[in-house]
mmCIF file of C-alpha atoms and ligand atoms in Angstrom:
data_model
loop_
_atom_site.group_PDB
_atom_site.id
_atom_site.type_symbol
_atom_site.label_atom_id
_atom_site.label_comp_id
_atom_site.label_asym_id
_atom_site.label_seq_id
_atom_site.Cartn_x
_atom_site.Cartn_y
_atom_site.Cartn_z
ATOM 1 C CA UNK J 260 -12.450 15.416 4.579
ATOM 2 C CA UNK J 261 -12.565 17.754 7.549
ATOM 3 C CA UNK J 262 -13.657 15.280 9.424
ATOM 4 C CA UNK J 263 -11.021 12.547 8.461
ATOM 5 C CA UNK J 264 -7.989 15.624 9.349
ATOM 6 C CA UNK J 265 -10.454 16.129 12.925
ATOM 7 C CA UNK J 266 -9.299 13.317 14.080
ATOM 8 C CA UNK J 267 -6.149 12.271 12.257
ATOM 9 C CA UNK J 268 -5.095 15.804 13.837
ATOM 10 C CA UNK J 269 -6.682 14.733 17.457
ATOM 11 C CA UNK J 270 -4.597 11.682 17.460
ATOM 12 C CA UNK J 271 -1.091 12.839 16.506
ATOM 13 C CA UNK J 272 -1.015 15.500 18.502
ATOM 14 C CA UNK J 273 1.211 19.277 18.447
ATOM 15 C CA UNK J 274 2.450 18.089 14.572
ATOM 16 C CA UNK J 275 2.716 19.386 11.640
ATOM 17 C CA UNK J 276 4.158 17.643 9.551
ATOM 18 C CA UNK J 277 4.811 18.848 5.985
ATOM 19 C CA UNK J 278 5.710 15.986 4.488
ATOM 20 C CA UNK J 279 3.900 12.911 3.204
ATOM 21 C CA UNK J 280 5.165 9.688 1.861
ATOM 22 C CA UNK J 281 2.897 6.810 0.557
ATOM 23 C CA UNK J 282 4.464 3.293 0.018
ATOM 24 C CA UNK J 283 3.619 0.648 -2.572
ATOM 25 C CA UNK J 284 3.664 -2.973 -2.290
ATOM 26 C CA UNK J 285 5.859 -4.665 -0.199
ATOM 27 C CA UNK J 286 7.834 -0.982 0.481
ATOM 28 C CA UNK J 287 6.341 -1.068 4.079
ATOM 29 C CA UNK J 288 9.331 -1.229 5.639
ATOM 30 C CA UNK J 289 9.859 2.515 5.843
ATOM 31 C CA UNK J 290 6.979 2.212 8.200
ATOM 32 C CA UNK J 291 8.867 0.793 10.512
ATOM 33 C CA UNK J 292 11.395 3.271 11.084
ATOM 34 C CA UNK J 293 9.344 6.071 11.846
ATOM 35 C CA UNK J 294 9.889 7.448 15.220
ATOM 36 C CA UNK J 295 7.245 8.279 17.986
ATOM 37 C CA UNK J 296 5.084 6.660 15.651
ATOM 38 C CA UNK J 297 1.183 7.414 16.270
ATOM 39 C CA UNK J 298 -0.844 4.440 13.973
ATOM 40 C CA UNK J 299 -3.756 4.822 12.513
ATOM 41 C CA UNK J 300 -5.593 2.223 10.930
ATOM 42 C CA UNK J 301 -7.492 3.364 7.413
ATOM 43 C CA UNK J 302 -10.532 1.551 8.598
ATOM 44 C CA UNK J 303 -10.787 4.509 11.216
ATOM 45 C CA UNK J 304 -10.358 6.793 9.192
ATOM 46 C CA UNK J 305 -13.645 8.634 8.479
ATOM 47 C CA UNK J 306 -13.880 8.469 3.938
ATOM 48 C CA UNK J 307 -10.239 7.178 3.839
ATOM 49 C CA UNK J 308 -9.929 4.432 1.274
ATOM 50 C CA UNK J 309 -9.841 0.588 1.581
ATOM 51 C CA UNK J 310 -7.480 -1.559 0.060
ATOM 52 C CA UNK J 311 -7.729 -5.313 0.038
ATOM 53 C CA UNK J 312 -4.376 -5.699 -1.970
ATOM 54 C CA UNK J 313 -2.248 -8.428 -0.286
ATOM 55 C CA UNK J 314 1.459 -6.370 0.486
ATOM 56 C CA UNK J 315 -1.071 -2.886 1.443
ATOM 57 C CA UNK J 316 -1.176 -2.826 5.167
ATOM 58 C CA UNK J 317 -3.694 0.044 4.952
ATOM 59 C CA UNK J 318 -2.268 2.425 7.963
ATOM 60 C CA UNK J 319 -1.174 5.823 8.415
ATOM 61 C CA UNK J 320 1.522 6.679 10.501
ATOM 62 C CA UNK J 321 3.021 9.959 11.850
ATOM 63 C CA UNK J 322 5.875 10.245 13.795
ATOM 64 C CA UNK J 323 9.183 11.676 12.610
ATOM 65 C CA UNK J 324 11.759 10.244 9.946
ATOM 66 C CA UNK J 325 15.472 11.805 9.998
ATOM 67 C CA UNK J 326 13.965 14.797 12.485
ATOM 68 C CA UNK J 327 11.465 15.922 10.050
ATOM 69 C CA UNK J 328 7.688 15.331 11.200
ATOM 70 C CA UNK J 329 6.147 12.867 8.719
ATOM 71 C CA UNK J 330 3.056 11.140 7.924
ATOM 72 C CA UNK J 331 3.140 8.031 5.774
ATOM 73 C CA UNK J 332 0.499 6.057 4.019
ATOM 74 C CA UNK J 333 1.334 2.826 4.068
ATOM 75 C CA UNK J 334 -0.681 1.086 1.218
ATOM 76 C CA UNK J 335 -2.876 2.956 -1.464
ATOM 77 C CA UNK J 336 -5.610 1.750 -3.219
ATOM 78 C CA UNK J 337 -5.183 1.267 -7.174
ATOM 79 C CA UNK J 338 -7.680 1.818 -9.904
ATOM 80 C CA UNK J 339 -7.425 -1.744 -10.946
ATOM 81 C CA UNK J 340 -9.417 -2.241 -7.214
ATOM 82 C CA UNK J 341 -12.906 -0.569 -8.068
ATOM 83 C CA UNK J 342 -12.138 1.007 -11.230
ATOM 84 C CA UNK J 343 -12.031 4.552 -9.503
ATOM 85 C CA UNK J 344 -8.722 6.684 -10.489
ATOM 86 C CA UNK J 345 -9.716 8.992 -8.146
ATOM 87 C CA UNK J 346 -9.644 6.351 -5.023
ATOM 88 C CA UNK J 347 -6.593 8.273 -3.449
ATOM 89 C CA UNK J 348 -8.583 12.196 -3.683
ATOM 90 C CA UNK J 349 -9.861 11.853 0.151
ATOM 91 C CA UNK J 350 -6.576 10.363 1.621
ATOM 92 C CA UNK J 351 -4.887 13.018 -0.914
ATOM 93 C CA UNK J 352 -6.880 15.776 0.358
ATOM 94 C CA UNK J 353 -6.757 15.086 3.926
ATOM 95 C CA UNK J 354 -2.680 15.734 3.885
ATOM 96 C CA UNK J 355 -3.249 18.865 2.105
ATOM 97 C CA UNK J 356 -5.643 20.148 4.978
ATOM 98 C CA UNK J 357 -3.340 19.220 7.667
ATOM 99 C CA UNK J 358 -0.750 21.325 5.836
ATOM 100 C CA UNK J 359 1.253 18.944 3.754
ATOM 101 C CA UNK J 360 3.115 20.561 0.777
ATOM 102 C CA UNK J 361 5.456 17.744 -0.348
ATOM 103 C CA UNK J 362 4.528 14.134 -1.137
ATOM 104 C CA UNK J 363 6.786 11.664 -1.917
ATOM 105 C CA UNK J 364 5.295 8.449 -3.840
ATOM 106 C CA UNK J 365 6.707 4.963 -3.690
ATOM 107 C CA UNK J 366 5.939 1.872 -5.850
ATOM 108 C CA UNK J 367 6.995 -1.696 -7.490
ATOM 109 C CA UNK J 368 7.483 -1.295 -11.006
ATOM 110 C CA UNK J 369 8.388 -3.728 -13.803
ATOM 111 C CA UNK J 370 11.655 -2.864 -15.898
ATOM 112 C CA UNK J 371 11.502 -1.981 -19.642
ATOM 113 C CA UNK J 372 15.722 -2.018 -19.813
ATOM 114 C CA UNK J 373 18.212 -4.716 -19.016
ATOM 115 C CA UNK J 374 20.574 -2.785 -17.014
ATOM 116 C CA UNK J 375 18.081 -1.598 -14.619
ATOM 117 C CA UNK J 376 16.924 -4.929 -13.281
ATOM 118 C CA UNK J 377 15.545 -6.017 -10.196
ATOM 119 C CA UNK J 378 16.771 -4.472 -7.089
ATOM 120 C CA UNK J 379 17.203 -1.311 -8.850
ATOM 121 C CA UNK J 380 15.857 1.752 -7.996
ATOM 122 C CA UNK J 381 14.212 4.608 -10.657
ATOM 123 C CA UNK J 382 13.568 8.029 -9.819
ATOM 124 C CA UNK J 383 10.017 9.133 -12.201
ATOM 125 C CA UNK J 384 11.052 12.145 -14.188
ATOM 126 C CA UNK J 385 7.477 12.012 -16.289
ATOM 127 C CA UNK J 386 5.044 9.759 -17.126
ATOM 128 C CA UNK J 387 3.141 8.515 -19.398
ATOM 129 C CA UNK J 388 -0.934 8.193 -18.543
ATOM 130 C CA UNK J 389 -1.734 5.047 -20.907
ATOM 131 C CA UNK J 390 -5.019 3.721 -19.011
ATOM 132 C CA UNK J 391 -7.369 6.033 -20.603
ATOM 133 C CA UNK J 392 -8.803 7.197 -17.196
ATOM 134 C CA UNK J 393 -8.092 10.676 -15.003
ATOM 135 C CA UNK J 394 -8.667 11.362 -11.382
ATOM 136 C CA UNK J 395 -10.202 14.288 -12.637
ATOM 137 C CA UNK J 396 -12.992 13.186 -14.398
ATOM 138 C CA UNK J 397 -16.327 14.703 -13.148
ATOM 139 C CA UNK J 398 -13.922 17.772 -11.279
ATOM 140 C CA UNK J 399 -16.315 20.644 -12.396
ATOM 141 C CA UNK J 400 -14.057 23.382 -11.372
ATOM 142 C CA UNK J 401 -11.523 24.923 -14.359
ATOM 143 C CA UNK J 402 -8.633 23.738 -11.681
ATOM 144 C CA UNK J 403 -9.362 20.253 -13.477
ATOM 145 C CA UNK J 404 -6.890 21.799 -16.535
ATOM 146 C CA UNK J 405 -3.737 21.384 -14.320
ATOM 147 C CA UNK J 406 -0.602 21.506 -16.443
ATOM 148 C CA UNK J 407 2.066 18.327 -15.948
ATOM 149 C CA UNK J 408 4.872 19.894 -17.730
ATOM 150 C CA UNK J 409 6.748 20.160 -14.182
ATOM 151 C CA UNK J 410 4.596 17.915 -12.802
ATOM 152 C CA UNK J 411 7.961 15.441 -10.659
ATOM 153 C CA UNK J 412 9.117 18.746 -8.625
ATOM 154 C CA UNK J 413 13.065 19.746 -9.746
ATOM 155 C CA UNK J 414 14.040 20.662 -6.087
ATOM 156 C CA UNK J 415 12.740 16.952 -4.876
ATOM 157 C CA UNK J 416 14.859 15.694 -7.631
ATOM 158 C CA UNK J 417 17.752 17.094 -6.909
ATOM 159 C CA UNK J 418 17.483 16.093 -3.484
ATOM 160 C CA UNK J 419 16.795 12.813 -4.218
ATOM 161 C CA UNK J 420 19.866 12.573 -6.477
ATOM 162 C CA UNK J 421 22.121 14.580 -3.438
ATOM 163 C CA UNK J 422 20.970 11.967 -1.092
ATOM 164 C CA UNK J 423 21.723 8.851 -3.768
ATOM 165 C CA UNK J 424 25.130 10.259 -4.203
ATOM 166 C CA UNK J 425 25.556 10.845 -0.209
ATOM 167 C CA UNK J 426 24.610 7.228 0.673
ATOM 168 C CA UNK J 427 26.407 5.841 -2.540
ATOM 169 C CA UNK J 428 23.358 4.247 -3.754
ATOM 170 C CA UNK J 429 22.310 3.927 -7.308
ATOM 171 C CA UNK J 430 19.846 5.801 -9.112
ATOM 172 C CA UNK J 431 18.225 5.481 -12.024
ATOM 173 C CA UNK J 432 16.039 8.025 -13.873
ATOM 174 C CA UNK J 433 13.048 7.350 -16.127
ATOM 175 C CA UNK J 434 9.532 7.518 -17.463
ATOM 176 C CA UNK J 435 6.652 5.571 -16.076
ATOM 177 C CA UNK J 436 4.003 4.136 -17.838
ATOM 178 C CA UNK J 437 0.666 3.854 -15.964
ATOM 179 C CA UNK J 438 -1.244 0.589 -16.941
ATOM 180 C CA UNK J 439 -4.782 0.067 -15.555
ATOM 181 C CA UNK J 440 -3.678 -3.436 -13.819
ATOM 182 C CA UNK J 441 -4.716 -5.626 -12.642
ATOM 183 C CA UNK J 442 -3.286 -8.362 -15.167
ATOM 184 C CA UNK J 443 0.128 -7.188 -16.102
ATOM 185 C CA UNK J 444 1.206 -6.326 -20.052
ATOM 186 C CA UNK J 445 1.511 -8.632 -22.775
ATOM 187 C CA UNK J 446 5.142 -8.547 -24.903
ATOM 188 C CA UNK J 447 3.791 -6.764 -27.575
ATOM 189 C CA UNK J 448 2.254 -3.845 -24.965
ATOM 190 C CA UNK J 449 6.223 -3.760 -23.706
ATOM 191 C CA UNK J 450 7.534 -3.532 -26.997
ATOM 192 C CA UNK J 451 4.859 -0.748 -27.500
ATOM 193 C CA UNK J 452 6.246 1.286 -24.316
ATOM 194 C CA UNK J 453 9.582 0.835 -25.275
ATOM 195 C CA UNK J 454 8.720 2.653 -28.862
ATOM 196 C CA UNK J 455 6.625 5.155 -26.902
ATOM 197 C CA UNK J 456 9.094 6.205 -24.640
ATOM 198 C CA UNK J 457 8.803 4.230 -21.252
ATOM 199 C CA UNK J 458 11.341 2.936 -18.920
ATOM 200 C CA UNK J 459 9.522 1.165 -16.135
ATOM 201 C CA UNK J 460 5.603 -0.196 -16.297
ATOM 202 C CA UNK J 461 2.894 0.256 -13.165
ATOM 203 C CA UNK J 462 -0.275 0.279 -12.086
ATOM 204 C CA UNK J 463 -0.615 2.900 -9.515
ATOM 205 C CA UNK J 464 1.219 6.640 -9.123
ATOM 206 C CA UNK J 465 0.048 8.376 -12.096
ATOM 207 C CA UNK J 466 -3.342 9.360 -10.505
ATOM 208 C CA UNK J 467 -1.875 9.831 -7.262
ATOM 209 C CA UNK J 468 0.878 12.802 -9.377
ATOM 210 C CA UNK J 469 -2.370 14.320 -10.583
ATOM 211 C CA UNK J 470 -3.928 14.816 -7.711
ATOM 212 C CA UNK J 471 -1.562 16.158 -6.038
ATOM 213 C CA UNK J 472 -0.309 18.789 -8.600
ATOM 214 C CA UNK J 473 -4.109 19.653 -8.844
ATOM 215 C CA UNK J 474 -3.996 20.224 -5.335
ATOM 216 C CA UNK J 475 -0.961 22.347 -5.547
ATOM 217 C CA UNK J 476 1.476 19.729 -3.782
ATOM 218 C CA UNK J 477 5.330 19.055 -4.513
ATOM 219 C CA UNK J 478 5.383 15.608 -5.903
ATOM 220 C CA UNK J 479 8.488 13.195 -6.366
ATOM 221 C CA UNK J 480 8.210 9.502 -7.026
ATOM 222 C CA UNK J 481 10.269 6.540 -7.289
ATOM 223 C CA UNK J 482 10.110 2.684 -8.414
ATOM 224 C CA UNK J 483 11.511 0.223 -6.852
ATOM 225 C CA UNK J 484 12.230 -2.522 -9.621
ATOM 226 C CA UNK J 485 10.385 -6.073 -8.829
ATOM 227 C CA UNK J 486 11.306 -7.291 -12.227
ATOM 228 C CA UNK J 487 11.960 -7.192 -16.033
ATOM 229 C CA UNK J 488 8.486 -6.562 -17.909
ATOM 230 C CA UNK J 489 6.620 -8.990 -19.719
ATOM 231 C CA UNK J 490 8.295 -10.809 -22.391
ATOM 232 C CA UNK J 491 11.772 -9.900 -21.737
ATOM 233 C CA UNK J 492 12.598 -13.052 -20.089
ATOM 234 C CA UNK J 493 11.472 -16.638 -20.232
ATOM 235 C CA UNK J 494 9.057 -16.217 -16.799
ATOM 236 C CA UNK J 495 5.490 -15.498 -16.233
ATOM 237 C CA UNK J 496 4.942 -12.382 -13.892
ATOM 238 C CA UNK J 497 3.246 -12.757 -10.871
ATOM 239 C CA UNK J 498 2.223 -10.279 -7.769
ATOM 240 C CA UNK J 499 3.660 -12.775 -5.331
ATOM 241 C CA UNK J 500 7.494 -11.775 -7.247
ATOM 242 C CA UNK J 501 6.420 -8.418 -7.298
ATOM 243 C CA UNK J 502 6.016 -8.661 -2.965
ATOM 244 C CA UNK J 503 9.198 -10.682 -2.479
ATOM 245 C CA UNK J 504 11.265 -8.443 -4.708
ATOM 246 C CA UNK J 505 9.991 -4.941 -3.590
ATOM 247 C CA UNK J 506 12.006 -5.562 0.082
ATOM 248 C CA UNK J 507 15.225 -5.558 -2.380
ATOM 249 C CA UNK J 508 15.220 -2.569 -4.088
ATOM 250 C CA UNK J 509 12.995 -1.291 -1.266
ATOM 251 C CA UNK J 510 15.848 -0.877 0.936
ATOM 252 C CA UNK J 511 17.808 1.102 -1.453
ATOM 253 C CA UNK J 512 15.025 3.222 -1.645
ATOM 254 C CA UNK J 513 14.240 3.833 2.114
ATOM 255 C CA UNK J 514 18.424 4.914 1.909
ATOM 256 C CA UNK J 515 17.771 7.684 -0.472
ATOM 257 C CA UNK J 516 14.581 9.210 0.930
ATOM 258 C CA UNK J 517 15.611 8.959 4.551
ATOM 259 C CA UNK J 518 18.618 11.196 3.706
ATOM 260 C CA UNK J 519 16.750 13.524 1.268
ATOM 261 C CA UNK J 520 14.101 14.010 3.852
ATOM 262 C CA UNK J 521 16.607 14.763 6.369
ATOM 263 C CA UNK J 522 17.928 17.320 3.749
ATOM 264 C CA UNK J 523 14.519 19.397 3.231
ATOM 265 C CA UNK J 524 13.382 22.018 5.061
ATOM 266 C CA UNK J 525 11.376 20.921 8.016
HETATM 267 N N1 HPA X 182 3.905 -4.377 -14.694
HETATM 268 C C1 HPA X 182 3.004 -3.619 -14.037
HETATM 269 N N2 HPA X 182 3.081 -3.381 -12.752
HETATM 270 C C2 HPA X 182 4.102 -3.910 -12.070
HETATM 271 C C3 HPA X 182 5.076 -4.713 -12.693
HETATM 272 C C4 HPA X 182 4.979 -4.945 -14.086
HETATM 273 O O1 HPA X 182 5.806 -5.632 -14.707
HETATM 274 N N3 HPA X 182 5.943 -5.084 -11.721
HETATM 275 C C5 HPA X 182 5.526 -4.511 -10.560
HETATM 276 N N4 HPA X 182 4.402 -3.804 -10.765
#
């Protein structure tokens, strides 16, 4: 990885940013408004990860968001894409060795309640790891036991919820469920996270919350809503509503973490 922060560090120059954001599908947009932006593509990007997931653009950017120096990965690569949880560890990594301590996760989720439907956005308070895989596996080191108790950081949250209430945009708060992707659930797997506890149902995040905590990073994370989960209404689900809803809730959610970042310390 020293290597990959060589020359991610070489390109963006006299930053130092201390603050990381990665977006999920169709969430790009937050890309966009990143200022003084330096691009890099992952392809560059000596051990960085590569996604083929239509809605991923596969770039990090650096550049400042709100006057805090930023970098932001925009796409990830999922579990469901080579059946490795731990795809995300180099990318992961990297930030930490250029001296990021707070990462902020972003992704499309489906909806496990009626009144938070699509468009909505949810703020992760805990999850709930239901593919049966870790990021950790084959970590031989005893920092592999990391506790999750705090694992969604309570300072993040509260600035997340200051900055919903500042830009008057709605909030929701509520448990993800990891599935392994990449088909989505059947009914009877929703009515089974409903029982166990779950709000919202995705396929990415979890391993990325893991990672981080075991690398001693702040973590917050938030779901945009693309839709209500299987078998609570008539339709099939399909990654092409999943892309054209994201931009909905998506802008919401660039609202609230544009004025939280503004809000932390830089
Ligand atoms: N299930 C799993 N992942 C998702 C969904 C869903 O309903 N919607 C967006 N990502």
């Amino acid at each position: 990885m020293k290597e990959a922060a060589n020359l991610v560090l070489s390109r963006i120059g006299l930053r130092a940013p201390k603050i990381a954001l990665v977006l999920g599908s169709g969430l790009g947009s937050l890309a966009d408004e990143v200022e003084d932006a330096v691009r890099i593509a992952y392809a560059d990007i000596p051990g960085f990860p590569k996604s083929a997931v239509t809605g991923h653009s596969g770039e990090l950017i650096a550049g400042t968001l709100s006057g805090r120096d930023v970098i932001v990965l925009s796409g990830r690569v999922h579990y469901y894409e080579h059946g490795d949880a731990a795809a995300m560890r180099p990318a992961l990594e990297m930030l930490h060795r250029l001296g990021v301590t707070t990462l902020l996760l972003t992704n499309a989720a489906g909806s496990l309640k009626p009144d938070m439907p699509p468009g909505s956005v949810m703020m992760i308070t805990d999850h709930i790891n239901f593919s049966g895989t870790n990021p950790l596996f084959g970590e031989p080191t005893d920092a592999r036991f990391v506790g999750l108790t705090e694992a969604y950081d309570a300072g993040l949250r509260a600035a997340l919820d200051k900055a919903a209430a500042e830009t008057g945009t709605p909030l929701h708060k509520g448990v993800y469920m990891w599935f392994s992707g990449p088909s989505f659930e059947t009914p009877a797997e929703i009515r089974m996270a409903m029982v166990l506890g779950a709000d919202a149902v995705g396929m990415s995040t979890v391993p990325e919350v893991i990672l981080a905590r075991f690398l001693g990073l702040r973590v917050a994370a938030c779901s945009v809503i693309t839709n209500l989960a299987a078998g609570m209404t008539g339709q099939e689900l399909s990654h092409q509503e999943t892309k054209e809803m994201a931009p909905l809730g998506g802008k919401r959610l660039v609202a609230i973490l544009k004025a939280a970042i503004g809000g932390l310390d830089p």
